XYZ file of C-alpha atoms in Angstrom:
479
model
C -17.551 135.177 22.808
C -16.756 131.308 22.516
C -14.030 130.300 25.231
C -10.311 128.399 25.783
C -10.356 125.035 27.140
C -7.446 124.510 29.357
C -7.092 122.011 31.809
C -10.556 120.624 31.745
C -11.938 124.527 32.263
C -13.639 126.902 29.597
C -12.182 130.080 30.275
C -12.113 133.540 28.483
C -9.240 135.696 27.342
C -7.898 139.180 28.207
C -8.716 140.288 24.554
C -10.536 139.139 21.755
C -10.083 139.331 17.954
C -12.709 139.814 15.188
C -13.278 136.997 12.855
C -15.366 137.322 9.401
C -17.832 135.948 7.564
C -15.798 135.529 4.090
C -19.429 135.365 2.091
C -20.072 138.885 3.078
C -16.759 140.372 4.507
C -18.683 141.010 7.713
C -17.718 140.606 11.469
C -19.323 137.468 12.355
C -18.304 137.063 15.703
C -14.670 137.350 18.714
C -12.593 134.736 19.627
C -10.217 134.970 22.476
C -6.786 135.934 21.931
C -4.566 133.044 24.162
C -2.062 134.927 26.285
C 1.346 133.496 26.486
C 0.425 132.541 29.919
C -2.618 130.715 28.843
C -0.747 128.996 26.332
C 1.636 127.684 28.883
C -0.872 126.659 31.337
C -2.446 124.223 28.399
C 0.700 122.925 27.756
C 1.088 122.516 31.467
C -1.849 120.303 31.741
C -1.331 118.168 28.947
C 1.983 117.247 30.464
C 0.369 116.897 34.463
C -2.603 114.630 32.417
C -0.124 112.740 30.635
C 2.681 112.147 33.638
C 0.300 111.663 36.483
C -3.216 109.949 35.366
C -3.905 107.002 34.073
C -5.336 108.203 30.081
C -2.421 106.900 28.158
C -2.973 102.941 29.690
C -6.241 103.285 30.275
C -7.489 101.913 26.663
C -11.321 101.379 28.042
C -11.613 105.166 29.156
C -10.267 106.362 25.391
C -12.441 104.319 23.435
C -15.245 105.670 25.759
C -14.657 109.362 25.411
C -13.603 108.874 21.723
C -17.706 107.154 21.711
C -19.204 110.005 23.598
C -17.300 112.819 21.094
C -18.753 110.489 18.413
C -21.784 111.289 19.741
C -21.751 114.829 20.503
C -20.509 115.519 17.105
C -23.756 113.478 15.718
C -26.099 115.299 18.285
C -24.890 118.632 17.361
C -23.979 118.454 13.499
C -26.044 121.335 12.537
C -25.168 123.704 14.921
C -21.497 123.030 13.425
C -22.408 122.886 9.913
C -23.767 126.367 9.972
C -20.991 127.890 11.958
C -19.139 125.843 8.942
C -20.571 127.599 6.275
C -20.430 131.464 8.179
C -16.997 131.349 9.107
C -15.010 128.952 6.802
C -16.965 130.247 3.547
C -17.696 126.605 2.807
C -20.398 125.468 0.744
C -23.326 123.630 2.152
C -23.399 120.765 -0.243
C -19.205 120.614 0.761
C -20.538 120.474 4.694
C -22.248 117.173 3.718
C -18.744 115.981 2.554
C -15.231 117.029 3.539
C -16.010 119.700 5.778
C -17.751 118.459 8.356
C -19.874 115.107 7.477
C -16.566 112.544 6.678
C -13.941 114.151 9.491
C -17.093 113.894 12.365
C -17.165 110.104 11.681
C -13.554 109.934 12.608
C -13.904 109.566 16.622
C -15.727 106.592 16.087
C -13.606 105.195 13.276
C -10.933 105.256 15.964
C -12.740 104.114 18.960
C -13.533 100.976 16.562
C -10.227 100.647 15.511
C -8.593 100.816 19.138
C -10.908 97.503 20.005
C -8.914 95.495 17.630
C -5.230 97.410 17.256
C -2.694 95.335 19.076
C -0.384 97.502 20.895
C 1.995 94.744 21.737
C 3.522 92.713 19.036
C 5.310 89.096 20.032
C 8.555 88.561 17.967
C 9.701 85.008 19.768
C 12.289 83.342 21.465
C 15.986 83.666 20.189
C 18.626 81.425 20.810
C 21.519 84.352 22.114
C 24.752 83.265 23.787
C 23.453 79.851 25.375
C 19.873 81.287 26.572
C 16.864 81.343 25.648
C 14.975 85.151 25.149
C 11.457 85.976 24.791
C 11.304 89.539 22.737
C 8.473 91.771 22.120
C 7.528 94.991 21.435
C 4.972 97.257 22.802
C 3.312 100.504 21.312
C 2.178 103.266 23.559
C 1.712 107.038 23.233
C 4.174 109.662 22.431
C 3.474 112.060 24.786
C 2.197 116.019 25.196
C 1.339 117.019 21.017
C 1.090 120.325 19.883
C -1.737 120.238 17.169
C -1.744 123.346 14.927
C -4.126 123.328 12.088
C -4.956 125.576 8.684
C -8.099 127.424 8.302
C -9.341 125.359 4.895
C -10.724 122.649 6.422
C -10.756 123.495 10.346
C -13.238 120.196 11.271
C -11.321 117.744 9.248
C -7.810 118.538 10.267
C -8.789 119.385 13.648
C -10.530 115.559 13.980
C -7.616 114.379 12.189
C -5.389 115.025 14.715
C -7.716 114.782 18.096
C -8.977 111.195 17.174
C -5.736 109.040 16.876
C -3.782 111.195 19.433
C -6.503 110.179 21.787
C -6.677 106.813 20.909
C -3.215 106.422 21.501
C -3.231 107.580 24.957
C -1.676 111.371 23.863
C -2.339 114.352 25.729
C -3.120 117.578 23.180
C -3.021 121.017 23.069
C -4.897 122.219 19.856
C -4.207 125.701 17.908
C -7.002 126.528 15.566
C -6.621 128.823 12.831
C -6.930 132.613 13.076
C -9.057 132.824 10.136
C -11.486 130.067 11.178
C -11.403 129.835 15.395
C -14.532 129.783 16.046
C -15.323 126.115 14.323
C -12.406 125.075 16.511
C -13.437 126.592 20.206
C -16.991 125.166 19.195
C -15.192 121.326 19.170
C -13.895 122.260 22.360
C -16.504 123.100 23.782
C -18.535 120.203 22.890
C -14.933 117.996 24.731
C -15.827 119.878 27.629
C -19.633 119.471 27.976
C -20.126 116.163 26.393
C -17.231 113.929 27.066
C -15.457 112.579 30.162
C -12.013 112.947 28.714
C -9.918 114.068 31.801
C -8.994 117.952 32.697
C -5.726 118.470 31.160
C -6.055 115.931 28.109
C -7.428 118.004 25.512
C -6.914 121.560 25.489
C -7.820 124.193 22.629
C -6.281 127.481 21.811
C -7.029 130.428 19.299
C -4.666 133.375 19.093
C -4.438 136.204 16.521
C -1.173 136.282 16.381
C 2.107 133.746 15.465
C 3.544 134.210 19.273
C 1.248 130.745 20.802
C 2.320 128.681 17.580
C 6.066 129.682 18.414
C 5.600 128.419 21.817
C 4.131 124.983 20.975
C 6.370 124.277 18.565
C 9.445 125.544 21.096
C 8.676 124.186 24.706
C 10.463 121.543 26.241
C 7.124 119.638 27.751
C 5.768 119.292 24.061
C 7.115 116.075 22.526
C 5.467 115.815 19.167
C 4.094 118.508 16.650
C 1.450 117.718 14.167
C 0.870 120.290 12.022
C -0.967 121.225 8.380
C -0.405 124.684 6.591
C 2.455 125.810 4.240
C 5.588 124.701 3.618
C 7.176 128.200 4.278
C 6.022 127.579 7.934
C 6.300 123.755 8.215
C 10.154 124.439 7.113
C 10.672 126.721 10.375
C 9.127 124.394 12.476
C 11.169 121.912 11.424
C 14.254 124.041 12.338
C 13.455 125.020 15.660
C 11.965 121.055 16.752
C 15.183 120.207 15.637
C 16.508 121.937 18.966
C 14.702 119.714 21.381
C 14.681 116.539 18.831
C 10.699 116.355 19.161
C 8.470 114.327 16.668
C 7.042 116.173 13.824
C 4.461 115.176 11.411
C 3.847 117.868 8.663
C 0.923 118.043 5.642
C 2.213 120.617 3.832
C 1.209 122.031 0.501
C 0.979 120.508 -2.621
C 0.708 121.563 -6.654
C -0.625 118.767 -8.066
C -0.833 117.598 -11.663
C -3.875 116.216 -13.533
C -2.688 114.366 -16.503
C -5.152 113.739 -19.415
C -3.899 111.059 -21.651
C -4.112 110.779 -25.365
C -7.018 108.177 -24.913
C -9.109 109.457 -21.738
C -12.666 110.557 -21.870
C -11.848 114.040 -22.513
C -15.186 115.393 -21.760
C -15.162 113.931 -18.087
C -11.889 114.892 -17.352
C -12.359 118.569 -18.218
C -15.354 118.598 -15.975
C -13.809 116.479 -13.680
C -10.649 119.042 -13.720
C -13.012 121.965 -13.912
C -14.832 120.998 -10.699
C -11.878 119.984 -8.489
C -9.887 123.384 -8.758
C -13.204 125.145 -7.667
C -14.026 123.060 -5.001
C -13.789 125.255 -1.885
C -12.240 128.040 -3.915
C -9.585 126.301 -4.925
C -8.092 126.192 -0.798
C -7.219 122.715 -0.790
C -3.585 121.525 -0.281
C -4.471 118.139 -2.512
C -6.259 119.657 -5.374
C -5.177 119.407 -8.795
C -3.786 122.909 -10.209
C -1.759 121.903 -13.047
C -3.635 120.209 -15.418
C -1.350 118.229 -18.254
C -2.952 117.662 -21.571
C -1.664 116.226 -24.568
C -0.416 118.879 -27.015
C -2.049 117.755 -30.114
C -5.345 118.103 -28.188
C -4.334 121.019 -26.402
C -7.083 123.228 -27.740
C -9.815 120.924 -27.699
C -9.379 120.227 -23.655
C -9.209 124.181 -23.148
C -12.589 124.488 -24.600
C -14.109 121.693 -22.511
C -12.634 122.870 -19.844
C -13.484 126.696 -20.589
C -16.908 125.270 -20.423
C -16.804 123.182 -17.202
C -15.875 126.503 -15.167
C -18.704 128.269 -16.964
C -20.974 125.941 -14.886
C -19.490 126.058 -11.742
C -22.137 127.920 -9.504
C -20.858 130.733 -7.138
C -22.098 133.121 -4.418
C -24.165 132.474 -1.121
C -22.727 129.137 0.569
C -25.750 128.903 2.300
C -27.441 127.703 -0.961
C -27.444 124.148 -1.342
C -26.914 124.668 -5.270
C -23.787 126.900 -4.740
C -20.824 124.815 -5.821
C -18.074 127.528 -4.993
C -18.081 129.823 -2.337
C -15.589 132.942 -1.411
C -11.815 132.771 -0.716
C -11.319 133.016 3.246
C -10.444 136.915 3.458
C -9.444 139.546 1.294
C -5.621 139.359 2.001
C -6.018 135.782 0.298
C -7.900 137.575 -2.764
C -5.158 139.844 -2.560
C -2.920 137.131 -3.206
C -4.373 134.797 -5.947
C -5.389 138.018 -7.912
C -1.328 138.834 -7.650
C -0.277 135.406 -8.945
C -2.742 135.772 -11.804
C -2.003 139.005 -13.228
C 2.070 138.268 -12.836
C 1.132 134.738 -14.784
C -0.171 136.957 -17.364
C 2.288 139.549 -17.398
C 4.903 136.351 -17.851
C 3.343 135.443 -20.857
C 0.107 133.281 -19.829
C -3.172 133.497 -21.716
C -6.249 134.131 -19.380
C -8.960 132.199 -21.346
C -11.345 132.722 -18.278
C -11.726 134.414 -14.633
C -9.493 136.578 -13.171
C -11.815 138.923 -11.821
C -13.119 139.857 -7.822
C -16.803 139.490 -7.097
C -18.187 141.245 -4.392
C -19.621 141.748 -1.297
C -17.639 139.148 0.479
C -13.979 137.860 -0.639
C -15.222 135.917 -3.915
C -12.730 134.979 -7.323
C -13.871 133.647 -10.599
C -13.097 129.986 -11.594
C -10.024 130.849 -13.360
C -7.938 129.211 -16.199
C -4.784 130.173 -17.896
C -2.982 128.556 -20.750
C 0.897 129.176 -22.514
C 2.236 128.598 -19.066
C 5.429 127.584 -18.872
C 6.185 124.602 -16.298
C 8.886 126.385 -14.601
C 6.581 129.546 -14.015
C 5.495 130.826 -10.848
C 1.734 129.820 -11.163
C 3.226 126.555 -12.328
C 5.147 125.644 -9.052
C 4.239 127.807 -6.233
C 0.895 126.756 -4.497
C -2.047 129.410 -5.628
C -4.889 128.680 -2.611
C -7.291 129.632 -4.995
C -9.480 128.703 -8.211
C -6.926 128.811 -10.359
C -6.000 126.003 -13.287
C -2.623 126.035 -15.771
C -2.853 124.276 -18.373
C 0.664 122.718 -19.631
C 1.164 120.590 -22.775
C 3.252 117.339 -23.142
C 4.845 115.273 -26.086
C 3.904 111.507 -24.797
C 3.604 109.936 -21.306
C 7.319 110.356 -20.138
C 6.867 113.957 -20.971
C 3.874 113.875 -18.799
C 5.577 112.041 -15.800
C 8.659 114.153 -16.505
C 6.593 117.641 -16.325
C 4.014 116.325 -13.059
C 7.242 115.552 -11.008
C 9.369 118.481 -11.789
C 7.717 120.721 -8.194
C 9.424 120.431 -4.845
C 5.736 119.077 -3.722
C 4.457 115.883 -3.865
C 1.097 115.402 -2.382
C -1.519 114.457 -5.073
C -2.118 113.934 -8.358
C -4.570 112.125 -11.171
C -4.392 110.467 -14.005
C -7.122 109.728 -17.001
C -6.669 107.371 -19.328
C -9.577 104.564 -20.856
C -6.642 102.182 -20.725
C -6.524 101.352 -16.822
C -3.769 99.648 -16.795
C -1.713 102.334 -18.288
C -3.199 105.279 -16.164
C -1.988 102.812 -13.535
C 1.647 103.036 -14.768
C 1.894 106.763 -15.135
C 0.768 107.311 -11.643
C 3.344 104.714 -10.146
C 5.526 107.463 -11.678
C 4.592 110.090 -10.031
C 6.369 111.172 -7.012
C 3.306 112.023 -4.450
C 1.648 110.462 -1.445
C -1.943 110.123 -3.300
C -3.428 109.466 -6.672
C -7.032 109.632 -8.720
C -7.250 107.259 -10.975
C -10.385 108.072 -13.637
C -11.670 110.539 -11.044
C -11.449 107.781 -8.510
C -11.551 109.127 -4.768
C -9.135 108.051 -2.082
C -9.968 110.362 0.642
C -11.501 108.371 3.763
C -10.963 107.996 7.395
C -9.224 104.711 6.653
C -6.762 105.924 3.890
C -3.556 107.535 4.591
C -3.286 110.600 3.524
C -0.112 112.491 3.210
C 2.661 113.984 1.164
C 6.088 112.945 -0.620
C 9.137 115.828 -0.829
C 8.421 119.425 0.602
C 4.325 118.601 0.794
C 5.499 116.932 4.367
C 6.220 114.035 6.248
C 3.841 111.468 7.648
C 0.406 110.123 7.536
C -3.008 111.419 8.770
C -5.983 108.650 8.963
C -6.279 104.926 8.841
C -3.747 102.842 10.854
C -0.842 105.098 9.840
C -2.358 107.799 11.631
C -2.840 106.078 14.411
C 0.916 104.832 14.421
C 2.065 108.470 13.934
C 1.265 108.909 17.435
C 3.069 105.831 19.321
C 6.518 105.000 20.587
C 7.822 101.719 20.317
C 9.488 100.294 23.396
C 11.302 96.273 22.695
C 11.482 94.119 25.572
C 13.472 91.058 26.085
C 13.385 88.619 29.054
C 15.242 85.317 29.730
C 12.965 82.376 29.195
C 13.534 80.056 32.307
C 15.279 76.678 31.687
């Protein structure tokens, strides 16, 4: 059984809980179920480590350890990509990507970016009241963070978290999923053995249950909460860090809209729409789920479409040619088969999928048409390979239809005419937009949501900013 870090320590748990291998729906291995008590210890040492040592000034010792992760994560990338691919169900090829490939480069994308950020900014002397005043402001960490991540993409939202909370001097104590803790405890224990980041700075947690996540997002010594999963959840965590005024940063979920234009390549974007909704099953908070199309080519995009799924390959994610692999567990299944079958009890025309493949927790690349935009599968977040098709009239119907959701985190547009895909998407109320199939995603980019798909930025310098304080200063200039 993998093992807790807390305060600089790998340590084991009173209990463990099983954790499966969603290819085959077998037991692949125990993680240790954090005690309440463990849970406060961790948060315990992230507040001694912060409060009483020198990581938060000490810029030279961050953008050392963030080097040294940088270099574990190099030294033991496959190790991690085939825990990847066991527990998280995630394709190879998608382990050479998004999944573990992109987020390990983001240690060293912040060590290099902490050699240049200035943390003080000079605003100038001010005439005020007869004197003379130098003011300035300085930027320095926010404190003890309670990082709680989703179980889609446990390396990337993990990393996303770890990396500018370190570089800004932050202290962390990091949840992993209960689906997926294994990838997590593995980062940890790569902290522990291959890094001098001090006792108490980072410390990771799995639990089976929603008692630890309660706690972090409750106790007085945690200042800030970062945190991706639903909006159901990031909603209650907003209530109760309301109660001790702490930072929050939330990626939340999305339902974004694909919109096809009466002049795009229709061809590429039904592959290019095909594709994205089965890329990791469809669990991806950013991926495009409604797809718009024009309704005088309705049918014609259906069929192209229709076709794209028919070449998405499925099964064993250990196969470099496997495109799609299985949906994380079977409650998940459960789920996306529910949606489906009340879309087409509503009135929804399965043209393709629906149906459970098995061994393991696997769903067919799916596509429904006749939905209406105010349906269920039309605004409530699936989690799985699952694409409505809506028609529109002309572009304002388009813009009209992609911004009527309470989310707001992605979205694409094709058009041949650049300039008007370009003028659609300013449109559209979300935090990120494909133009043409164009990707954004990057450790430089920020990423994030507008509306109920959260607030804040991960990545690039706004995710580094997420996790500092600004403190002015002025000072009388002497005559």
């Amino acid at each position: 059984m993998r093992r807790l870090l807390i305060d600089g320590k790998l340590v084991d748990a009173e209990a463990g809980f099983a954790t499966l291998n969603p290819a085959t729906g077998e037991e692949l291995g125990q993680a240790p179920d954090a005690t309440v008590a463990q849970a406060e210890a961790a948060i315990a040492a992230a507040r001694r480590a912060f409060d009483t040592t020198g990581w938060a000034t000490d810029t030279a010792l961050r953008i050392r350890c963030l080097e040294q992760l940088d270099k574990a994560l190099t030294e033991h990338r496959e190790e991690l990509r085939e825990l990847t691919i066991a527990e998280v169900g995630a394709p190879r090829m998608l382990t050479h990507g998004p999944q573990l490939d992109e987020p390990a480069k983001l240690p060293g994308y912040y060590a290099d970016l902490l050699k240049s950020f200035p943390m003080t900014e000079e605003l100038g002397e001010k005439e005020i009241r007869g004197q003379r005043h130098r003011r300035w402001v300085e930027k320095e960490a926010a404190g003890v963070v309670a990082a709680i991540i989703a179980y889609n993409y446990p390396n990337q939202l993990a990393l996303a978290k770890l990396a500018p909370a370190l570089a800004a001097g932050c202290t962390v104590v990091l949840k992993g999923a209960p689906d997926t803790p294994l990838t997590t405890l593995a980062l940890g224990e790569l902290i522990a053995a291959h890094t001098d980041i001090p006792p108490g700075v980072i410390n990771v947690l799995t639990s089976s249950t929603a008692e630890i996540g309660e706690l972090l997002t409750t106790h007085p010594d945690v200042d800030m909460i970062s945190f991706t999963g639903s909006t159901a959840v990031g909603r209650q965590i907003m209530k109760v860090a309301g109660d001790t005024v702490k930072r929050v940063f939330l990626e939340l979920g999305g339902k974004s809209a694909m919109i096809v234009l009466d002049d795009a390549d229709f061809g590429a974007a039904s592959m290019f729409a095909a594709f994205t909704i089965c890329s990791h099953s469809g669990q991806g908070c950013a991926l495009t789920s409604r797809l718009l199309v024009p309704r005088a080519h309705h049918d014609e995009i259906v069929e192209k479409v229709a076709a794209g799924m028919s070449r998405v390959t499925y099964g064993d994610p250990t196969d470099m040619k496997t495109f799609m692999g299985p949906l994380i567990s079977e409650k998940q299944r459960d789920k996306v088969d529910g949606m489906v079958q009340r879309a087409v009890a509503a009135g929804a025309t399965l043209v393709t999928g629906g149906k459970r493949v098995d061994p393991g927790f696997f769903y067919t690349p799916t596509l429904l048409t006749n939905v209406d935009p105010d349906a269920e599968i039309a605004q409530h977040e699936v989690f799985g390979p699952v694409l409505a098709v809506i028609p529109f009239e002309d572009d304002d119907d388009a813009v009209r239809i992609a911004n009527n959701s309470i989310f707001g985190l992605s979205g694409a547009v094709h058009s041949r005419d650049e300039a008007r895909a370009l003028g659609v998407a300013r449109r559209i109320r979300t935090g990120t937009l494909s133009i043409n199939g164009g990707n954004y995603f990057s450790q430089d980019v920020p990423f994030g949501g507008y509306k109920q798909s959260g607030i804040g930025r991960e990545s690039g310098v706004a995710g580094l900013e997420e996790f500092l304080q600004l403190k002015s200063f002025g000072a009388v200039v002497a005559a």
